[in-house]
Amino acid sequence: MLNTNPSVCHKVQMPFLAQNNIDLEIKRDDLIHPVVSGNKWRKLKYLLMDAQAKDCKTLVSMGGNWSNHLHALAYAGKELGFNTAAFVRAHEGQRLTPTLEDCRQWGMDLIFTSRVDYAQLRHSFQWNHFAEQFPQSYWISEGGFSELAIKGAEEIGRELEQEYDHIFVGTGSGATLVGLAKACPESLVTGVASFSGAEYLHAQLEPFLKPQSNWRIDCEHHCGGFAKSNSELDSLVEEFHHHNDVRLDKVYNGKCLLAVKSAVAQGRINQGSKVLMIHTGGLQGMR
Ligand SMILES: Cc1ncc(COP(=O)(O)O)c(C=O)c1O
């Protein structure tokens, strides 16, 4: 498996925290590996072990132009001796994003897929239809969502050395949120949706967490949609960098911090509370 660094927690400095007597820490999963950083490694670890145990040769997945998931998968696959292939929501003739350029350089076979076909793959995917095209292969769903990804995300919570009243994490598929909520039943875990219209996620994730109720999805801080930003988000990320010398991406982690700030302003986090946010990486997408 990959060599990874420990993920440390440290205190966050921000004026709104001091003014409200809130103790916010950040868990630096972004530092666990220079490429396969943040929750990417957490979600891939057990999937890749499973693929190895099943003697699969090729890892196949799907993602968009700036996918942190494909970026991490291409690198990890190369390091661990797998071939990799991915259905990519992009046009064959378009200029590759730096993310896809890296993927290709690391040997990933990019299969360009139209928006319509991509949506169909997402909703009616049947791996056995592709068995001939990809012999001895292992399918990893979009964003890596799976029981094994959740198992890996649980390790984020199991590493914590103290209990927190609240834990916040940026959310796409919800695998990291589910893992954290399972591992930290004493905390209220909030997954901050990075995209609009994420209300459906609640019903989708509930079966994985029943009967637990220590989790919620924040659908109010997507800032206009996936990879969209606004002046409030831009200045919060800059202010965070100024006070902490840590970069946050605006797709997941900036929105996560925005949700923490709103929850404090709305009095949903009590004074004196201990709060943790997970830095899930994703900085490659800012290029
Ligand atoms: C940097 C980053 N943070 C958070 C997430 C959301 O993780 P999940 O899909 O487990 O909700 C992703 C997507 O995988 C991501 O790339």
PDB file of C-alpha atoms and ligand atoms in Angstrom:
ATOM      1  CA  MET A   1       0.000   0.000   0.000  1.00  0.00           C
ATOM      2  CA  LEU A   2       1.044   3.656  -0.227  1.00  0.00           C
ATOM      3  CA  ASN A   3       3.261   5.245   2.398  1.00  0.00           C
ATOM      4  CA  THR A   4       1.180   7.838   4.195  1.00  0.00           C
ATOM      5  CA  ASN A   5       1.888  10.476   6.859  1.00  0.00           C
ATOM      6  CA  PRO A   6      -0.117  10.808  10.060  1.00  0.00           C
ATOM      7  CA  SER A   7      -3.015  13.255   9.950  1.00  0.00           C
ATOM      8  CA  VAL A   8      -2.659  15.747  12.806  1.00  0.00           C
ATOM      9  CA  CYS A   9      -5.291  18.023  14.372  1.00  0.00           C
ATOM     10  CA  HIS A  10      -4.492  21.639  15.177  1.00  0.00           C
ATOM     11  CA  LYS A  11      -6.322  24.670  16.449  1.00  0.00           C
ATOM     12  CA  VAL A  12      -7.847  27.098  13.962  1.00  0.00           C
ATOM     13  CA  GLN A  13      -7.524  30.854  14.485  1.00  0.00           C
ATOM     14  CA  MET A  14     -10.349  33.019  13.142  1.00  0.00           C
ATOM     15  CA  PRO A  15     -11.907  36.153  14.651  1.00  0.00           C
ATOM     16  CA  PHE A  16     -15.472  34.695  14.563  1.00  0.00           C
ATOM     17  CA  LEU A  17     -14.277  31.751  16.679  1.00  0.00           C
ATOM     18  CA  ALA A  18     -12.623  33.903  19.354  1.00  0.00           C
ATOM     19  CA  GLN A  19     -15.646  36.238  19.481  1.00  0.00           C
ATOM     20  CA  ASN A  20     -17.970  33.311  20.148  1.00  0.00           C
ATOM     21  CA  ASN A  21     -15.664  31.219  22.352  1.00  0.00           C
ATOM     22  CA  ILE A  22     -15.648  28.285  19.921  1.00  0.00           C
ATOM     23  CA  ASP A  23     -12.731  25.875  19.883  1.00  0.00           C
ATOM     24  CA  LEU A  24     -12.316  24.761  16.240  1.00  0.00           C
ATOM     25  CA  GLU A  25      -9.654  22.263  15.204  1.00  0.00           C
ATOM     26  CA  ILE A  26      -8.789  21.058  11.724  1.00  0.00           C
ATOM     27  CA  LYS A  27      -7.688  17.496  10.962  1.00  0.00           C
ATOM     28  CA  ARG A  28      -5.049  17.693   8.269  1.00  0.00           C
ATOM     29  CA  ASP A  29      -5.926  14.756   6.065  1.00  0.00           C
ATOM     30  CA  ASP A  30      -4.649  16.934   3.217  1.00  0.00           C
ATOM     31  CA  LEU A  31      -1.128  16.143   4.444  1.00  0.00           C
ATOM     32  CA  ILE A  32      -1.346  12.364   4.456  1.00  0.00           C
ATOM     33  CA  HIS A  33       0.075  12.053   0.935  1.00  0.00           C
ATOM     34  CA  PRO A  34       1.348  14.592  -1.618  1.00  0.00           C
ATOM     35  CA  VAL A  35      -0.981  13.272  -4.351  1.00  0.00           C
ATOM     36  CA  VAL A  36      -3.474  10.844  -2.843  1.00  0.00           C
ATOM     37  CA  SER A  37      -4.411  13.334  -0.171  1.00  0.00           C
ATOM     38  CA  GLY A  38      -7.382  13.934   2.077  1.00  0.00           C
ATOM     39  CA  ASN A  39     -10.315  11.603   2.031  1.00  0.00           C
ATOM     40  CA  LYS A  40      -9.151  10.198  -1.322  1.00  0.00           C
ATOM     41  CA  TRP A  41      -6.772   7.757   0.296  1.00  0.00           C
ATOM     42  CA  ARG A  42      -9.265   6.939   3.045  1.00  0.00           C
ATOM     43  CA  LYS A  43     -11.854   5.957   0.445  1.00  0.00           C
ATOM     44  CA  LEU A  44      -9.502   4.087  -1.878  1.00  0.00           C
ATOM     45  CA  LYS A  45      -7.434   2.122   0.627  1.00  0.00           C
ATOM     46  CA  TYR A  46      -9.740  -0.862   1.240  1.00  0.00           C
ATOM     47  CA  LEU A  47     -11.018  -0.855  -2.348  1.00  0.00           C
ATOM     48  CA  LEU A  48      -7.472  -1.262  -3.654  1.00  0.00           C
ATOM     49  CA  MET A  49      -6.727  -3.964  -1.081  1.00  0.00           C
ATOM     50  CA  ASP A  50      -9.866  -5.763  -2.262  1.00  0.00           C
ATOM     51  CA  ALA A  51      -8.798  -5.423  -5.912  1.00  0.00           C
ATOM     52  CA  GLN A  52      -5.390  -6.865  -5.033  1.00  0.00           C
ATOM     53  CA  ALA A  53      -6.937  -9.753  -3.095  1.00  0.00           C
ATOM     54  CA  LYS A  54      -9.168 -10.544  -6.098  1.00  0.00           C
ATOM     55  CA  ASP A  55      -6.140 -10.432  -8.391  1.00  0.00           C
ATOM     56  CA  CYS A  56      -7.686  -7.737 -10.605  1.00  0.00           C
ATOM     57  CA  LYS A  57      -5.361  -6.027 -13.059  1.00  0.00           C
ATOM     58  CA  THR A  58      -7.313  -2.902 -14.065  1.00  0.00           C
ATOM     59  CA  LEU A  59      -9.169  -0.350 -11.927  1.00  0.00           C
ATOM     60  CA  VAL A  60     -12.061   1.356 -13.733  1.00  0.00           C
ATOM     61  CA  SER A  61     -14.058   4.343 -12.529  1.00  0.00           C
ATOM     62  CA  MET A  62     -15.765   7.546 -13.692  1.00  0.00           C
ATOM     63  CA  GLY A  63     -15.464  11.277 -13.017  1.00  0.00           C
ATOM     64  CA  GLY A  64     -15.378  14.825 -14.331  1.00  0.00           C
ATOM     65  CA  ASN A  65     -12.716  17.127 -15.733  1.00  0.00           C
ATOM     66  CA  TRP A  66     -11.343  18.138 -12.336  1.00  0.00           C
ATOM     67  CA  SER A  67     -12.059  14.934 -10.455  1.00  0.00           C
ATOM     68  CA  ASN A  68      -9.953  14.572  -7.304  1.00  0.00           C
ATOM     69  CA  HIS A  69     -11.096  10.965  -7.248  1.00  0.00           C
ATOM     70  CA  LEU A  70      -9.723  10.097 -10.723  1.00  0.00           C
ATOM     71  CA  HIS A  71      -6.525  12.016  -9.994  1.00  0.00           C
ATOM     72  CA  ALA A  72      -5.908   9.998  -6.832  1.00  0.00           C
ATOM     73  CA  LEU A  73      -6.951   6.727  -8.467  1.00  0.00           C
ATOM     74  CA  ALA A  74      -4.607   7.186 -11.440  1.00  0.00           C
ATOM     75  CA  TYR A  75      -1.647   7.846  -9.156  1.00  0.00           C
ATOM     76  CA  ALA A  76      -2.416   5.132  -6.602  1.00  0.00           C
ATOM     77  CA  GLY A  77      -3.081   2.644  -9.406  1.00  0.00           C
ATOM     78  CA  LYS A  78       0.279   3.389 -11.006  1.00  0.00           C
ATOM     79  CA  GLU A  79       2.115   3.094  -7.681  1.00  0.00           C
ATOM     80  CA  LEU A  80       0.463  -0.223  -6.856  1.00  0.00           C
ATOM     81  CA  GLY A  81       0.936  -1.769 -10.296  1.00  0.00           C
ATOM     82  CA  PHE A  82      -2.650  -1.615 -11.602  1.00  0.00           C
ATOM     83  CA  ASN A  83      -3.782  -0.421 -15.019  1.00  0.00           C
ATOM     84  CA  THR A  84      -6.402   2.309 -14.711  1.00  0.00           C
ATOM     85  CA  ALA A  85      -9.247   3.438 -16.977  1.00  0.00           C
ATOM     86  CA  ALA A  86     -12.014   5.991 -16.498  1.00  0.00           C
ATOM     87  CA  PHE A  87     -15.187   7.204 -18.156  1.00  0.00           C
ATOM     88  CA  VAL A  88     -14.678  10.950 -18.246  1.00  0.00           C
ATOM     89  CA  ARG A  89     -17.419  13.521 -18.714  1.00  0.00           C
ATOM     90  CA  ALA A  90     -15.538  15.495 -21.386  1.00  0.00           C
ATOM     91  CA  HIS A  91     -15.144  15.840 -25.166  1.00  0.00           C
ATOM     92  CA  GLU A  92     -12.480  13.884 -26.988  1.00  0.00           C
ATOM     93  CA  GLY A  93     -11.142  16.997 -28.791  1.00  0.00           C
ATOM     94  CA  GLN A  94     -11.058  19.359 -25.829  1.00  0.00           C
ATOM     95  CA  ARG A  95      -7.899  20.592 -24.182  1.00  0.00           C
ATOM     96  CA  LEU A  96      -7.219  18.359 -21.189  1.00  0.00           C
ATOM     97  CA  THR A  97      -7.425  19.942 -17.752  1.00  0.00           C
ATOM     98  CA  PRO A  98      -4.245  19.656 -15.644  1.00  0.00           C
ATOM     99  CA  THR A  99      -6.115  16.996 -13.649  1.00  0.00           C
ATOM    100  CA  LEU A 100      -6.732  14.826 -16.721  1.00  0.00           C
ATOM    101  CA  GLU A 101      -3.239  15.508 -18.065  1.00  0.00           C
ATOM    102  CA  ASP A 102      -1.816  14.062 -14.839  1.00  0.00           C
ATOM    103  CA  CYS A 103      -4.182  11.092 -15.063  1.00  0.00           C
ATOM    104  CA  ARG A 104      -3.080  10.356 -18.618  1.00  0.00           C
ATOM    105  CA  GLN A 105       0.596  10.791 -17.732  1.00  0.00           C
ATOM    106  CA  TRP A 106       0.170   8.254 -14.944  1.00  0.00           C
ATOM    107  CA  GLY A 107      -1.201   5.797 -17.495  1.00  0.00           C
ATOM    108  CA  MET A 108      -4.963   6.151 -17.070  1.00  0.00           C
ATOM    109  CA  ASP A 109      -6.970   5.267 -20.168  1.00  0.00           C
ATOM    110  CA  LEU A 110      -9.458   8.149 -20.556  1.00  0.00           C
ATOM    111  CA  ILE A 111     -12.745   7.160 -22.189  1.00  0.00           C
ATOM    112  CA  PHE A 112     -14.452  10.389 -23.226  1.00  0.00           C
ATOM    113  CA  THR A 113     -18.176  10.233 -22.559  1.00  0.00           C
ATOM    114  CA  SER A 114     -20.930  12.708 -23.467  1.00  0.00           C
ATOM    115  CA  ARG A 115     -23.033  14.288 -20.707  1.00  0.00           C
ATOM    116  CA  VAL A 116     -26.021  12.163 -21.700  1.00  0.00           C
ATOM    117  CA  ASP A 117     -24.080   8.883 -21.737  1.00  0.00           C
ATOM    118  CA  TYR A 118     -22.373   9.819 -18.496  1.00  0.00           C
ATOM    119  CA  ALA A 119     -25.710  10.447 -16.777  1.00  0.00           C
ATOM    120  CA  GLN A 120     -26.922   7.086 -18.064  1.00  0.00           C
ATOM    121  CA  LEU A 121     -23.810   5.324 -16.764  1.00  0.00           C
ATOM    122  CA  ARG A 122     -24.385   6.912 -13.394  1.00  0.00           C
ATOM    123  CA  HIS A 123     -28.006   5.854 -13.133  1.00  0.00           C
ATOM    124  CA  SER A 124     -28.170   2.471 -14.802  1.00  0.00           C
ATOM    125  CA  PHE A 125     -24.672   1.161 -14.474  1.00  0.00           C
ATOM    126  CA  GLN A 126     -24.210  -2.586 -14.773  1.00  0.00           C
ATOM    127  CA  TRP A 127     -20.647  -3.685 -14.512  1.00  0.00           C
ATOM    128  CA  ASN A 128     -21.207  -7.040 -16.219  1.00  0.00           C
ATOM    129  CA  HIS A 129     -21.971  -5.136 -19.479  1.00  0.00           C
ATOM    130  CA  PHE A 130     -18.326  -4.092 -19.505  1.00  0.00           C
ATOM    131  CA  ALA A 131     -16.728  -7.375 -18.519  1.00  0.00           C
ATOM    132  CA  GLU A 132     -15.418  -8.058 -22.034  1.00  0.00           C
ATOM    133  CA  GLN A 133     -14.108  -4.536 -22.552  1.00  0.00           C
ATOM    134  CA  PHE A 134     -12.164  -4.642 -19.275  1.00  0.00           C
ATOM    135  CA  PRO A 135     -11.028  -8.187 -18.463  1.00  0.00           C
ATOM    136  CA  GLN A 136      -9.793  -8.864 -14.897  1.00  0.00           C
ATOM    137  CA  SER A 137     -10.948  -5.438 -13.832  1.00  0.00           C
ATOM    138  CA  TYR A 138     -12.319  -3.887 -10.666  1.00  0.00           C
ATOM    139  CA  TRP A 139     -15.082  -1.277 -10.780  1.00  0.00           C
ATOM    140  CA  ILE A 140     -14.971   1.712  -8.430  1.00  0.00           C
ATOM    141  CA  SER A 141     -18.112   3.858  -8.524  1.00  0.00           C
ATOM    142  CA  GLU A 142     -18.113   7.634  -9.032  1.00  0.00           C
ATOM    143  CA  GLY A 143     -16.393   9.307  -6.072  1.00  0.00           C
ATOM    144  CA  GLY A 144     -15.573   5.834  -4.749  1.00  0.00           C
ATOM    145  CA  PHE A 145     -18.831   5.446  -2.799  1.00  0.00           C
ATOM    146  CA  SER A 146     -19.003   1.918  -1.332  1.00  0.00           C
ATOM    147  CA  GLU A 147     -19.002  -0.011   1.949  1.00  0.00           C
ATOM    148  CA  LEU A 148     -15.220  -0.276   1.698  1.00  0.00           C
ATOM    149  CA  ALA A 149     -14.850   3.486   1.204  1.00  0.00           C
ATOM    150  CA  ILE A 150     -17.000   4.036   4.294  1.00  0.00           C
ATOM    151  CA  LYS A 151     -14.801   1.595   6.222  1.00  0.00           C
ATOM    152  CA  GLY A 152     -11.747   3.673   5.248  1.00  0.00           C
ATOM    153  CA  ALA A 153     -13.461   6.942   6.216  1.00  0.00           C
ATOM    154  CA  GLU A 154     -14.309   5.493   9.631  1.00  0.00           C
ATOM    155  CA  GLU A 155     -10.573   5.488  10.329  1.00  0.00           C
ATOM    156  CA  ILE A 156     -10.571   9.307  10.266  1.00  0.00           C
ATOM    157  CA  GLY A 157     -12.879   9.218  13.288  1.00  0.00           C
ATOM    158  CA  ARG A 158     -11.098   6.369  15.056  1.00  0.00           C
ATOM    159  CA  GLU A 159      -7.836   8.326  15.040  1.00  0.00           C
ATOM    160  CA  LEU A 160      -9.284  11.203  17.071  1.00  0.00           C
ATOM    161  CA  GLU A 161      -7.796  11.620  20.519  1.00  0.00           C
ATOM    162  CA  GLN A 162     -10.710  13.540  22.009  1.00  0.00           C
ATOM    163  CA  GLU A 163     -14.456  13.856  21.581  1.00  0.00           C
ATOM    164  CA  TYR A 164     -15.934  16.794  19.659  1.00  0.00           C
ATOM    165  CA  ASP A 165     -19.446  18.225  19.969  1.00  0.00           C
ATOM    166  CA  HIS A 166     -19.552  18.834  16.223  1.00  0.00           C
ATOM    167  CA  ILE A 167     -17.655  17.516  13.217  1.00  0.00           C
ATOM    168  CA  PHE A 168     -17.957  19.170   9.787  1.00  0.00           C
ATOM    169  CA  VAL A 169     -16.876  17.674   6.461  1.00  0.00           C
ATOM    170  CA  GLY A 170     -17.328  18.634   2.799  1.00  0.00           C
ATOM    171  CA  THR A 171     -19.710  16.234   1.074  1.00  0.00           C
ATOM    172  CA  GLY A 172     -20.121  14.837  -2.422  1.00  0.00           C
ATOM    173  CA  SER A 173     -21.153  11.178  -2.426  1.00  0.00           C
ATOM    174  CA  GLY A 174     -21.486  11.126   1.372  1.00  0.00           C
ATOM    175  CA  ALA A 175     -19.094   8.203   2.012  1.00  0.00           C
ATOM    176  CA  THR A 176     -16.847  10.292   4.271  1.00  0.00           C
ATOM    177  CA  LEU A 177     -19.803  11.681   6.203  1.00  0.00           C
ATOM    178  CA  VAL A 178     -21.175   8.170   6.796  1.00  0.00           C
ATOM    179  CA  GLY A 179     -17.778   6.858   7.954  1.00  0.00           C
ATOM    180  CA  LEU A 180     -17.332   9.741  10.386  1.00  0.00           C
ATOM    181  CA  ALA A 181     -20.853   9.478  11.801  1.00  0.00           C
ATOM    182  CA  LYS A 182     -20.354   5.742  12.389  1.00  0.00           C
ATOM    183  CA  ALA A 183     -16.989   6.221  14.071  1.00  0.00           C
ATOM    184  CA  CYS A 184     -18.019   9.219  16.227  1.00  0.00           C
ATOM    185  CA  PRO A 185     -21.478   8.476  17.681  1.00  0.00           C
ATOM    186  CA  GLU A 186     -20.909  11.080  20.416  1.00  0.00           C
ATOM    187  CA  SER A 187     -20.547  13.940  17.873  1.00  0.00           C
ATOM    188  CA  LEU A 188     -23.086  15.602  15.602  1.00  0.00           C
ATOM    189  CA  VAL A 189     -21.526  15.161  12.160  1.00  0.00           C
ATOM    190  CA  THR A 190     -22.535  17.649   9.452  1.00  0.00           C
ATOM    191  CA  GLY A 191     -21.817  16.936   5.799  1.00  0.00           C
ATOM    192  CA  VAL A 192     -21.722  20.207   3.875  1.00  0.00           C
ATOM    193  CA  ALA A 193     -22.998  19.539   0.360  1.00  0.00           C
ATOM    194  CA  SER A 194     -20.714  20.955  -2.323  1.00  0.00           C
ATOM    195  CA  PHE A 195     -23.505  21.031  -4.917  1.00  0.00           C
ATOM    196  CA  SER A 196     -27.082  22.281  -5.105  1.00  0.00           C
ATOM    197  CA  GLY A 197     -30.102  20.016  -4.707  1.00  0.00           C
ATOM    198  CA  ALA A 198     -28.348  17.604  -2.327  1.00  0.00           C
ATOM    199  CA  GLU A 199     -31.496  17.012  -0.253  1.00  0.00           C
ATOM    200  CA  TYR A 200     -31.910  13.555  -1.856  1.00  0.00           C
ATOM    201  CA  LEU A 201     -28.659  12.430  -0.198  1.00  0.00           C
ATOM    202  CA  HIS A 202     -30.427  12.085   3.140  1.00  0.00           C
ATOM    203  CA  ALA A 203     -32.616   9.215   1.950  1.00  0.00           C
ATOM    204  CA  GLN A 204     -29.673   7.677   0.100  1.00  0.00           C
ATOM    205  CA  LEU A 205     -27.361   7.674   3.135  1.00  0.00           C
ATOM    206  CA  GLU A 206     -29.900   6.814   5.824  1.00  0.00           C
ATOM    207  CA  PRO A 207     -29.783   3.020   5.269  1.00  0.00           C
ATOM    208  CA  PHE A 208     -26.032   3.064   5.926  1.00  0.00           C
ATOM    209  CA  LEU A 209     -26.473   4.816   9.266  1.00  0.00           C
ATOM    210  CA  LYS A 210     -29.718   3.511  10.721  1.00  0.00           C
ATOM    211  CA  PRO A 211     -30.547   3.724  13.620  1.00  0.00           C
ATOM    212  CA  GLN A 212     -28.021   6.509  14.241  1.00  0.00           C
ATOM    213  CA  SER A 213     -29.239  10.098  14.113  1.00  0.00           C
ATOM    214  CA  ASN A 214     -25.993  11.964  14.915  1.00  0.00           C
ATOM    215  CA  TRP A 215     -25.661  13.362  11.395  1.00  0.00           C
ATOM    216  CA  ARG A 216     -27.166  15.922   9.068  1.00  0.00           C
ATOM    217  CA  ILE A 217     -26.597  17.311   5.614  1.00  0.00           C
ATOM    218  CA  ASP A 218     -26.162  21.053   5.196  1.00  0.00           C
ATOM    219  CA  CYS A 219     -27.651  21.937   1.801  1.00  0.00           C
ATOM    220  CA  GLU A 220     -27.333  25.713   2.198  1.00  0.00           C
ATOM    221  CA  HIS A 221     -23.678  26.451   1.555  1.00  0.00           C
ATOM    222  CA  HIS A 222     -23.035  25.246  -2.001  1.00  0.00           C
ATOM    223  CA  CYS A 223     -22.596  28.902  -3.106  1.00  0.00           C
ATOM    224  CA  GLY A 224     -24.585  28.448  -6.315  1.00  0.00           C
ATOM    225  CA  GLY A 225     -23.579  24.892  -7.214  1.00  0.00           C
ATOM    226  CA  PHE A 226     -20.669  22.519  -7.683  1.00  0.00           C
ATOM    227  CA  ALA A 227     -17.356  24.369  -8.160  1.00  0.00           C
ATOM    228  CA  LYS A 228     -19.192  27.714  -7.953  1.00  0.00           C
ATOM    229  CA  SER A 229     -18.012  30.445  -5.659  1.00  0.00           C
ATOM    230  CA  ASN A 230     -19.097  33.859  -4.406  1.00  0.00           C
ATOM    231  CA  SER A 231     -17.409  36.825  -2.735  1.00  0.00           C
ATOM    232  CA  GLU A 232     -18.235  35.564   0.774  1.00  0.00           C
ATOM    233  CA  LEU A 233     -16.540  32.228   0.092  1.00  0.00           C
ATOM    234  CA  ASP A 234     -13.573  33.869  -1.645  1.00  0.00           C
ATOM    235  CA  SER A 235     -12.896  36.206   1.265  1.00  0.00           C
ATOM    236  CA  LEU A 236     -13.407  33.535   3.934  1.00  0.00           C
ATOM    237  CA  VAL A 237     -10.838  31.252   2.275  1.00  0.00           C
ATOM    238  CA  GLU A 238      -8.380  34.169   2.054  1.00  0.00           C
ATOM    239  CA  GLU A 239      -9.000  35.143   5.675  1.00  0.00           C
ATOM    240  CA  PHE A 240      -8.459  31.531   6.743  1.00  0.00           C
ATOM    241  CA  HIS A 241      -5.168  31.428   4.866  1.00  0.00           C
ATOM    242  CA  HIS A 242      -4.083  34.730   6.408  1.00  0.00           C
ATOM    243  CA  HIS A 243      -4.717  33.538  10.004  1.00  0.00           C
ATOM    244  CA  ASN A 244      -3.648  29.885   9.669  1.00  0.00           C
ATOM    245  CA  ASP A 245      -1.285  29.647   6.710  1.00  0.00           C
ATOM    246  CA  VAL A 246      -3.354  26.732   5.387  1.00  0.00           C
ATOM    247  CA  ARG A 247      -4.980  26.650   1.953  1.00  0.00           C
ATOM    248  CA  LEU A 248      -8.556  25.436   1.575  1.00  0.00           C
ATOM    249  CA  ASP A 249     -10.061  24.531  -1.789  1.00  0.00           C
ATOM    250  CA  LYS A 250     -13.321  26.322  -2.586  1.00  0.00           C
ATOM    251  CA  VAL A 251     -15.141  23.255  -3.896  1.00  0.00           C
ATOM    252  CA  TYR A 252     -15.360  21.359  -0.603  1.00  0.00           C
ATOM    253  CA  ASN A 253     -13.351  22.732   2.309  1.00  0.00           C
ATOM    254  CA  GLY A 254     -14.072  26.446   1.892  1.00  0.00           C
ATOM    255  CA  LYS A 255     -17.809  25.673   1.832  1.00  0.00           C
ATOM    256  CA  CYS A 256     -17.353  23.495   4.897  1.00  0.00           C
ATOM    257  CA  LEU A 257     -15.796  26.418   6.805  1.00  0.00           C
ATOM    258  CA  LEU A 258     -18.585  28.707   5.586  1.00  0.00           C
ATOM    259  CA  ALA A 259     -21.130  26.284   7.075  1.00  0.00           C
ATOM    260  CA  VAL A 260     -19.256  26.301  10.406  1.00  0.00           C
ATOM    261  CA  LYS A 261     -19.296  30.096  10.432  1.00  0.00           C
ATOM    262  CA  SER A 262     -23.049  30.229   9.670  1.00  0.00           C
ATOM    263  CA  ALA A 263     -23.828  27.631  12.331  1.00  0.00           C
ATOM    264  CA  VAL A 264     -21.947  29.754  14.886  1.00  0.00           C
ATOM    265  CA  ALA A 265     -23.725  32.946  13.747  1.00  0.00           C
ATOM    266  CA  GLN A 266     -27.126  31.212  13.963  1.00  0.00           C
ATOM    267  CA  GLY A 267     -26.387  29.922  17.474  1.00  0.00           C
ATOM    268  CA  ARG A 268     -26.538  26.271  16.348  1.00  0.00           C
ATOM    269  CA  ILE A 269     -23.125  25.731  17.915  1.00  0.00           C
ATOM    270  CA  ASN A 270     -23.104  26.601  21.615  1.00  0.00           C
ATOM    271  CA  GLN A 271     -20.403  28.804  23.116  1.00  0.00           C
ATOM    272  CA  GLY A 272     -17.616  26.677  24.579  1.00  0.00           C
ATOM    273  CA  SER A 273     -18.207  23.852  22.061  1.00  0.00           C
ATOM    274  CA  LYS A 274     -15.416  21.730  20.656  1.00  0.00           C
ATOM    275  CA  VAL A 275     -15.677  21.563  16.883  1.00  0.00           C
ATOM    276  CA  LEU A 276     -13.622  19.692  14.309  1.00  0.00           C
ATOM    277  CA  MET A 277     -13.449  20.162  10.566  1.00  0.00           C
ATOM    278  CA  ILE A 278     -11.759  17.636   8.302  1.00  0.00           C
ATOM    279  CA  HIS A 279      -9.418  19.023   5.648  1.00  0.00           C
ATOM    280  CA  THR A 280     -10.213  16.597   2.846  1.00  0.00           C
ATOM    281  CA  GLY A 281      -7.529  17.857   0.433  1.00  0.00           C
ATOM    282  CA  GLY A 282      -8.670  18.676  -3.098  1.00  0.00           C
ATOM    283  CA  LEU A 283      -6.103  21.411  -3.692  1.00  0.00           C
ATOM    284  CA  GLN A 284      -5.046  19.940  -7.048  1.00  0.00           C
ATOM    285  CA  GLY A 285      -8.396  21.049  -8.461  1.00  0.00           C
ATOM    286  CA  MET A 286      -7.503  24.719  -7.853  1.00  0.00           C
ATOM    287  CA  ARG A 287      -4.902  24.757 -10.614  1.00  0.00           C
TER     288      ARG A 287
HETATM  289  C1  LIG B   1     -11.528  17.223  -1.602  1.00  0.00           C
HETATM  290  C2  LIG B   1     -12.802  16.481  -1.397  1.00  0.00           C
HETATM  291  N1  LIG B   1     -13.469  16.665  -0.264  1.00  0.00           N
HETATM  292  C3  LIG B   1     -14.639  16.040  -0.018  1.00  0.00           C
HETATM  293  C4  LIG B   1     -15.189  15.169  -0.941  1.00  0.00           C
HETATM  294  C5  LIG B   1     -16.489  14.522  -0.647  1.00  0.00           C
HETATM  295  O1  LIG B   1     -16.308  13.205  -0.226  1.00  0.00           O
HETATM  296  P1  LIG B   1     -17.521  12.188  -0.253  1.00  0.00           P
HETATM  297  O2  LIG B   1     -17.737  11.810  -1.702  1.00  0.00           O
HETATM  298  O3  LIG B   1     -17.063  11.041   0.559  1.00  0.00           O
HETATM  299  O4  LIG B   1     -18.711  12.879   0.305  1.00  0.00           O
HETATM  300  C6  LIG B   1     -14.518  14.942  -2.150  1.00  0.00           C
HETATM  301  C7  LIG B   1     -15.060  14.020  -3.165  1.00  0.00           C
HETATM  302  O5  LIG B   1     -14.710  12.888  -3.210  1.00  0.00           O
HETATM  303  C8  LIG B   1     -13.297  15.612  -2.393  1.00  0.00           C
HETATM  304  O6  LIG B   1     -12.614  15.453  -3.542  1.00  0.00           O
END
